[in-house]
Amino acid sequence: MKAQIIKIDPKHPDPKSIEEAGRILRGGGLVAFPTETVYGLGGDGLNPKSSDKIYQAKGRPSDNPLIVHIARMQDLSKVAAQIPEAALGLAEKFWPGPLTMIFPKTPVVPYETTGGLDSVAVRMPDHPAALALIRAAGGFVAAPSANRSGRPSPTLASHVAEDLGEEIDLILDGGMVGIGLESTIVDFTESPPVILRPGFVSREMLEQDLGNIRMDPGLDQTSEQKTPPKAPGMRYRHYAPKAPLTIVEGTADQVAEYLNVLARQEEQAGGLAGILACDETARLYQSGLVKSIGSRSSDQAIARHLYQALREFDQERVTCIYSEAFDTPQMGQAIMNRLRKAAGHCVIQAPDK
Ligand code: TXA
Ligand code: MG
């Protein structure tokens, strides 16, 4: 294990630790840090060599662009050009916060950071340690989620250590993140703007300000039209645990009855089925390794514990995973987007008895 791990108080990070981390970033090194969404793997966003290192550390294809994180509103126009009024309005309302916006890039942003694109994704995270680190690093931190490419995003520092401990210089451990799913991405290079990735900031919240907003048709893999998602990172099988994951739809009783049969079959074949359930349904399962990740009445808990549960199933060596569908009103769109990708879009229907 090469990376040093420094524990920080997420609300009042020790200035010495932040200064040390900022020095590493200014020198071209990599530092993982907590944000309100997931842990990020930071490098200097204006240094092409740092971005190259990020791709290498994650094992990420270098045509998959990175988000540039800023800490001050006046820094937005240094990296982004042609910022519409509506986007400034969203920045006022949601920044710092879990919203990423895409604009044409300015020449200071290297193509290494944008995966060769002429646009740049920008976000101001709502996390005191992240904001302090960005300032200490000079203002522009490129940061994808701090997982190995294809693995679930990290919600704890230990997840980062597991995936990237050998590859990076420092991990700032600020405990468990708040939201647990990556930011909402809105593309302002198109008019009307397009949601490329759903997140905590929902379509309904955005529509209050923007009126007209579209979802990237590439997000809907069930649609007839098979356009690939516009965000390169949304094209890969992703967020995935090691064991194959299947989403099971139906009423709570249908799903439980069906999964009790499937989990028993898995056991008889010498395996172990992991079952991703919620507080309301966990008691309905008699077989398999059952994990409740929260109550459907507050789906923020479900969002927050999803990736951690997928990683735990890996540790517990389950041979397959079944998940209930979580089409909840608030974060359901984001939760199901990640689950479907983790499942490689494998969704089955529990039989109607
Ligand atoms: O919450 C988050 O956004 C976290 C934390 C660390 O801030 N970051 C994150 O980064 O999720 P990453 O790299 O794992 O996901 C960024 C997504 C990728 O799907 C990428 O393809 C897309 O944003 N993206 C970035 N720049 C883009 C651009 N210029 N055009 C289209 N998609 C872009
Ligand atoms: Mg990611």
Coordinates of C-alpha atoms and ligand atoms in Angstrom, one line a residue:
M1 CA 0.0 0.0 0.0
K2 CA 1.6 3.1 -1.2
A3 CA -1.0 5.8 -0.4
Q4 CA -0.8 7.6 2.8
I5 CA -4.2 7.9 4.5
I6 CA -5.0 11.1 6.5
K7 CA -8.1 11.3 8.6
I8 CA -9.8 14.6 8.5
D9 CA -12.8 16.2 10.1
P10 CA -15.1 16.7 7.0
K11 CA -16.6 19.9 8.3
H12 CA -13.4 21.5 9.8
P13 CA -10.5 19.9 8.0
D14 CA -7.1 20.5 9.5
P15 CA -5.4 23.2 7.4
K16 CA -2.0 21.4 7.6
S17 CA -3.5 18.2 6.0
I18 CA -5.2 20.3 3.3
E19 CA -2.0 22.2 2.6
E20 CA 0.0 18.9 2.3
A21 CA -2.7 17.6 -0.1
G22 CA -2.7 20.8 -2.1
R23 CA 1.1 20.6 -2.5
I24 CA 0.9 17.1 -3.9
L25 CA -1.7 18.2 -6.5
R26 CA 0.3 21.3 -7.5
G27 CA 3.3 19.0 -7.9
G28 CA 1.4 16.8 -10.4
G29 CA 0.4 14.0 -7.9
L30 CA -2.9 12.4 -7.2
V31 CA -5.1 12.8 -4.0
A32 CA -8.4 11.1 -3.3
F33 CA -10.8 13.2 -1.3
P34 CA -14.4 13.1 -0.1
T35 CA -17.2 15.1 -1.8
E36 CA -20.9 15.2 -0.9
T37 CA -21.6 12.7 -3.7
V38 CA -18.8 10.1 -3.8
Y39 CA -15.0 10.1 -3.2
G40 CA -13.1 11.8 -6.1
L41 CA -9.6 11.0 -7.5
G42 CA -8.1 14.5 -7.8
G43 CA -5.3 15.8 -10.0
D44 CA -4.5 19.3 -11.3
G45 CA -7.2 19.9 -13.9
L46 CA -5.0 22.3 -15.9
N47 CA -2.0 19.9 -16.0
P48 CA -2.2 17.4 -18.9
K49 CA 0.3 15.0 -17.1
S50 CA -1.9 14.9 -14.0
S51 CA -5.0 13.9 -16.1
D52 CA -2.9 11.2 -17.9
K53 CA -2.0 9.8 -14.4
I54 CA -5.7 9.8 -13.4
Y55 CA -6.6 7.6 -16.4
Q56 CA -3.7 5.3 -15.7
A57 CA -4.5 4.9 -12.0
K58 CA -8.1 4.1 -12.7
G59 CA -7.5 2.0 -15.7
R60 CA -9.9 4.3 -17.5
P61 CA -10.1 4.8 -21.3
S62 CA -8.5 8.2 -22.0
D63 CA -11.5 9.3 -24.2
N64 CA -13.7 9.4 -21.1
P65 CA -13.6 13.1 -19.9
L66 CA -13.0 14.2 -16.3
I67 CA -15.1 16.8 -14.3
V68 CA -13.2 19.9 -13.4
H69 CA -14.0 20.9 -9.8
I70 CA -13.9 24.6 -8.8
A71 CA -14.4 26.3 -5.4
R72 CA -15.2 29.9 -6.5
M73 CA -17.9 31.1 -8.9
Q74 CA -15.5 33.5 -10.6
D75 CA -13.4 30.5 -11.7
L76 CA -16.2 29.1 -13.9
S77 CA -15.5 31.5 -16.8
K78 CA -11.8 30.6 -16.7
V79 CA -12.5 27.1 -17.9
A80 CA -15.9 27.4 -19.5
A81 CA -17.0 29.6 -22.5
Q82 CA -20.5 30.6 -23.7
I83 CA -22.2 30.1 -20.3
P84 CA -26.0 30.7 -20.8
E85 CA -27.9 32.8 -18.2
A86 CA -30.0 29.7 -17.3
A87 CA -26.8 27.9 -16.3
L88 CA -25.7 30.8 -14.1
G89 CA -29.1 30.6 -12.5
L90 CA -28.6 26.9 -11.7
A91 CA -25.1 27.6 -10.4
E92 CA -26.5 30.2 -8.0
K93 CA -29.2 27.8 -6.8
F94 CA -27.4 24.5 -6.7
W95 CA -23.7 25.3 -6.1
P96 CA -21.9 24.2 -4.1
G97 CA -23.8 21.0 -4.7
P98 CA -24.3 17.8 -6.7
L99 CA -24.8 19.3 -10.1
T100 CA -22.3 19.2 -13.0
M101 CA -22.7 21.4 -16.1
I102 CA -21.1 21.1 -19.5
F103 CA -20.0 24.0 -21.6
P104 CA -17.6 24.7 -24.5
K105 CA -14.1 24.7 -22.9
T106 CA -11.6 27.6 -22.9
P107 CA -8.1 27.0 -24.2
V108 CA -6.6 26.7 -20.7
V109 CA -8.3 23.3 -20.2
P110 CA -6.1 20.6 -21.8
Y111 CA -7.6 18.0 -24.1
E112 CA -6.2 15.4 -21.8
T113 CA -8.7 16.5 -19.1
T114 CA -11.7 16.6 -21.5
G115 CA -10.9 13.3 -23.2
G116 CA -10.2 15.1 -26.5
L117 CA -13.6 17.0 -26.4
D118 CA -14.1 20.7 -27.0
S119 CA -16.4 20.8 -24.0
V120 CA -15.7 20.7 -20.3
A121 CA -17.8 19.5 -17.3
V122 CA -17.6 21.7 -14.3
R123 CA -18.9 21.3 -10.7
M124 CA -18.5 23.0 -7.3
P125 CA -18.8 20.3 -4.6
D126 CA -20.7 20.9 -1.4
H127 CA -18.0 19.7 1.0
P128 CA -15.8 21.9 3.2
A129 CA -12.7 19.6 2.8
A130 CA -13.2 19.3 -1.0
L131 CA -13.5 23.1 -1.4
A132 CA -10.5 23.8 0.8
L133 CA -8.5 21.3 -1.2
I134 CA -9.5 22.8 -4.5
R135 CA -8.3 26.2 -3.3
A136 CA -5.1 24.8 -2.0
A137 CA -4.5 23.1 -5.3
G138 CA -4.8 26.4 -7.3
G139 CA -8.5 26.3 -8.1
F140 CA -9.1 23.5 -10.7
V141 CA -9.2 19.9 -9.7
A142 CA -10.0 17.2 -12.3
A143 CA -11.7 14.4 -10.4
P144 CA -13.5 11.3 -11.6
S145 CA -15.0 9.0 -8.9
A146 CA -12.1 7.3 -7.1
N147 CA -12.8 3.7 -8.1
R148 CA -11.0 1.4 -10.5
S149 CA -12.8 1.8 -13.8
G150 CA -16.0 -0.3 -13.9
R151 CA -16.2 -0.8 -10.1
P152 CA -18.9 0.9 -7.9
S153 CA -18.0 4.5 -6.9
P154 CA -16.5 4.8 -3.4
T155 CA -18.6 6.1 -0.6
L156 CA -15.9 5.4 2.1
A157 CA -12.1 6.0 2.1
S158 CA -11.6 2.2 2.6
H159 CA -13.2 1.7 -0.8
V160 CA -10.7 4.0 -2.4
A161 CA -7.8 2.2 -0.6
E162 CA -9.1 -1.2 -1.9
D163 CA -9.2 0.0 -5.5
L164 CA -6.4 2.5 -5.8
G165 CA -4.2 2.2 -2.7
E166 CA -1.2 1.2 -4.8
E167 CA -1.6 3.9 -7.4
I168 CA -2.0 7.2 -5.7
D169 CA -0.1 9.4 -3.2
L170 CA -2.7 10.3 -0.6
I171 CA -6.3 9.6 0.5
L172 CA -8.1 12.2 2.7
D173 CA -10.5 10.1 4.8
G174 CA -13.5 12.3 5.7
G175 CA -15.8 9.3 6.6
M176 CA -18.9 8.3 4.7
V177 CA -20.2 10.6 2.0
G178 CA -23.6 12.1 2.3
I179 CA -25.4 11.4 -1.0
G180 CA -23.7 8.2 -2.3
L181 CA -24.5 8.6 -6.0
E182 CA -22.6 10.8 -8.5
S183 CA -23.7 14.3 -9.4
T184 CA -26.5 15.1 -12.0
I185 CA -24.9 16.1 -15.3
V186 CA -26.6 18.7 -17.5
D187 CA -25.2 19.5 -21.0
F188 CA -25.5 23.2 -21.9
T189 CA -23.7 22.7 -25.3
E190 CA -27.2 21.7 -26.5
S191 CA -30.4 23.8 -26.6
P192 CA -32.6 23.0 -24.8
P193 CA -30.1 21.5 -22.3
V194 CA -29.9 17.7 -21.8
I195 CA -29.6 15.6 -18.7
L196 CA -26.7 13.2 -19.4
R197 CA -26.7 11.5 -15.9
P198 CA -29.5 11.6 -13.3
G199 CA -28.6 12.4 -9.7
F200 CA -29.8 14.0 -6.5
V201 CA -30.8 17.1 -8.4
S202 CA -33.8 15.7 -10.2
R203 CA -35.3 16.5 -13.6
E204 CA -38.3 18.1 -11.7
M205 CA -36.0 20.4 -9.7
L206 CA -34.2 21.5 -12.9
E207 CA -37.5 22.0 -14.8
Q208 CA -38.5 24.6 -12.2
D209 CA -35.8 26.8 -13.5
L210 CA -35.2 25.7 -17.0
G211 CA -38.7 24.9 -18.1
N212 CA -37.7 22.7 -21.0
I213 CA -35.1 20.0 -20.4
R214 CA -34.6 16.6 -22.1
M215 CA -33.2 13.3 -20.8
D216 CA -30.4 12.0 -23.0
P217 CA -32.3 9.3 -25.1
G218 CA -29.2 7.1 -24.8
L219 CA -30.0 6.6 -21.1
D220 CA -33.1 4.6 -21.9
Q221 CA -31.7 1.3 -23.0
T222 CA -35.2 -0.1 -23.4
S223 CA -36.2 2.4 -26.1
E224 CA -36.4 1.2 -29.7
Q225 CA -33.9 3.8 -30.7
K226 CA -30.4 2.6 -29.7
T227 CA -28.4 5.9 -29.6
P228 CA -25.4 5.6 -27.3
P229 CA -25.4 7.9 -24.3
K230 CA -23.7 11.2 -24.9
A231 CA -21.5 11.1 -21.8
P232 CA -18.8 8.6 -22.7
G233 CA -18.7 7.3 -19.1
M234 CA -22.4 6.3 -19.3
R235 CA -21.7 3.9 -22.2
Y236 CA -19.7 1.3 -20.3
R237 CA -21.0 -1.5 -18.1
H238 CA -20.2 0.3 -14.9
Y239 CA -20.8 0.6 -11.1
A240 CA -20.6 -3.2 -11.3
P241 CA -19.9 -5.7 -8.5
K242 CA -18.0 -8.9 -9.3
A243 CA -21.0 -11.2 -9.2
P244 CA -23.6 -10.9 -11.9
L245 CA -26.5 -8.7 -10.8
T246 CA -30.2 -9.1 -11.9
I247 CA -33.0 -6.7 -11.1
V248 CA -36.3 -8.3 -10.3
E249 CA -39.5 -6.4 -10.9
G250 CA -43.0 -7.1 -9.5
T251 CA -45.0 -6.6 -6.3
A252 CA -43.1 -7.1 -3.0
D253 CA -44.7 -10.4 -2.4
Q254 CA -44.1 -11.7 -6.0
V255 CA -40.5 -10.7 -5.8
A256 CA -39.9 -12.3 -2.4
E257 CA -41.6 -15.5 -3.4
Y258 CA -39.6 -15.8 -6.6
L259 CA -36.3 -14.9 -5.0
N260 CA -36.8 -17.4 -2.2
V261 CA -36.9 -20.0 -4.9
L262 CA -34.0 -18.7 -6.9
A263 CA -31.8 -18.2 -3.8
R264 CA -32.5 -21.8 -2.6
Q265 CA -31.6 -23.1 -6.1
E266 CA -28.3 -21.1 -5.9
E267 CA -27.6 -22.7 -2.5
Q268 CA -28.3 -26.2 -3.7
A269 CA -25.9 -25.6 -6.6
G270 CA -23.2 -24.7 -4.0
G271 CA -23.4 -20.9 -4.4
L272 CA -24.8 -18.0 -2.4
A273 CA -27.3 -15.4 -3.6
G274 CA -27.0 -11.8 -2.4
I275 CA -30.4 -10.1 -2.1
L276 CA -30.6 -6.3 -2.2
A277 CA -33.8 -5.4 -0.3
C278 CA -35.3 -2.6 1.8
D279 CA -36.6 -2.2 5.3
E280 CA -40.1 -2.9 4.2
T281 CA -39.3 -6.2 2.5
A282 CA -36.2 -7.7 4.2
R283 CA -38.3 -10.0 6.5
L284 CA -40.0 -11.6 3.5
Y285 CA -36.8 -13.4 2.4
Q286 CA -35.9 -16.8 3.9
S287 CA -32.9 -17.7 1.7
G288 CA -29.7 -16.0 0.5
L289 CA -27.7 -13.2 2.1
V290 CA -30.2 -10.4 2.5
K291 CA -29.2 -6.7 2.8
S292 CA -31.6 -4.0 3.5
I293 CA -30.2 -0.7 2.3
G294 CA -32.9 1.6 3.7
S295 CA -36.6 2.5 3.7
R296 CA -38.5 3.3 0.5
S297 CA -40.0 6.2 2.4
S298 CA -36.7 8.0 2.5
D299 CA -34.9 6.8 -0.6
Q300 CA -31.8 9.0 0.2
A301 CA -30.7 6.1 2.5
I302 CA -31.1 3.7 -0.4
A303 CA -29.0 5.9 -2.6
R304 CA -26.4 6.4 0.1
H305 CA -25.9 2.6 0.8
L306 CA -26.3 1.2 -2.7
Y307 CA -22.6 1.1 -3.7
Q308 CA -21.4 0.0 -0.3
A309 CA -23.8 -2.9 -0.3
L310 CA -22.6 -4.0 -3.8
R311 CA -19.0 -3.9 -2.5
E312 CA -19.9 -5.8 0.6
F313 CA -21.4 -8.6 -1.5
D314 CA -18.0 -8.9 -3.3
Q315 CA -16.3 -9.3 0.1
E316 CA -18.9 -11.9 1.2
R317 CA -18.2 -13.8 -2.0
V318 CA -21.8 -14.2 -3.2
T319 CA -22.1 -16.0 -6.5
C320 CA -25.0 -13.9 -7.8
I321 CA -26.9 -10.8 -6.7
Y322 CA -30.6 -10.1 -7.1
S323 CA -32.0 -6.6 -6.5
E324 CA -35.5 -5.3 -6.0
A325 CA -36.3 -2.3 -8.2
F326 CA -36.3 1.0 -6.4
D327 CA -38.5 3.2 -8.6
T328 CA -39.0 5.7 -5.7
P329 CA -40.3 9.2 -6.4
Q330 CA -37.3 11.3 -5.5
M331 CA -34.0 9.6 -6.3
G332 CA -35.5 6.6 -8.0
Q333 CA -34.4 7.8 -11.5
A334 CA -30.8 8.0 -10.3
I335 CA -30.9 4.8 -8.3
M336 CA -32.4 2.8 -11.1
N337 CA -30.0 4.3 -13.7
R338 CA -27.0 3.0 -11.6
L339 CA -28.6 -0.3 -10.8
R340 CA -29.5 -1.0 -14.4
K341 CA -25.9 -0.2 -15.5
A342 CA -24.5 -2.4 -12.7
A343 CA -26.8 -5.2 -13.9
G344 CA -25.8 -4.7 -17.6
H345 CA -29.5 -4.1 -18.1
C346 CA -30.5 -7.5 -17.0
V347 CA -34.1 -7.0 -15.6
I348 CA -36.5 -9.9 -15.1
Q349 CA -40.1 -10.0 -14.0
A350 CA -41.2 -12.1 -11.0
P351 CA -44.1 -14.4 -12.1
D352 CA -47.6 -13.4 -11.2
K353 CA -49.1 -16.2 -9.1
Ligands
TXA1 O1 -20.3 13.4 -8.2 C1 -19.5 13.4 -9.1 O2 -19.7 13.9 -10.2 C2 -18.2 12.7 -8.9 C3 -17.4 13.5 -7.8 C4 -16.0 13.0 -7.6 O3 -17.4 14.9 -8.1 N1 -17.4 12.6 -10.1 C5 -17.7 11.7 -11.1 O4 -16.8 11.7 -12.1 O5 -18.7 11.0 -11.0 P1 -16.8 10.5 -13.2 O6 -15.6 10.8 -14.0 O7 -16.8 9.2 -12.5 O8 -18.1 10.7 -14.1 C6 -18.1 11.9 -15.0 C7 -19.0 11.6 -16.1 C8 -18.5 10.6 -17.1 O9 -19.6 9.8 -17.4 C9 -18.0 11.4 -18.2 O10 -18.1 10.7 -19.5 C10 -19.0 12.6 -18.2 O11 -19.1 12.8 -16.8 N2 -18.4 13.8 -18.8 C11 -17.4 14.5 -18.3 N3 -17.1 15.5 -19.1 C12 -17.9 15.5 -20.2 C13 -18.1 16.2 -21.4 N4 -17.3 17.2 -21.7 N5 -19.1 15.8 -22.3 C14 -19.9 14.7 -22.0 N6 -19.7 14.0 -20.8 C15 -18.8 14.3 -20.0
MG2 MG -17.2 7.3 -12.2

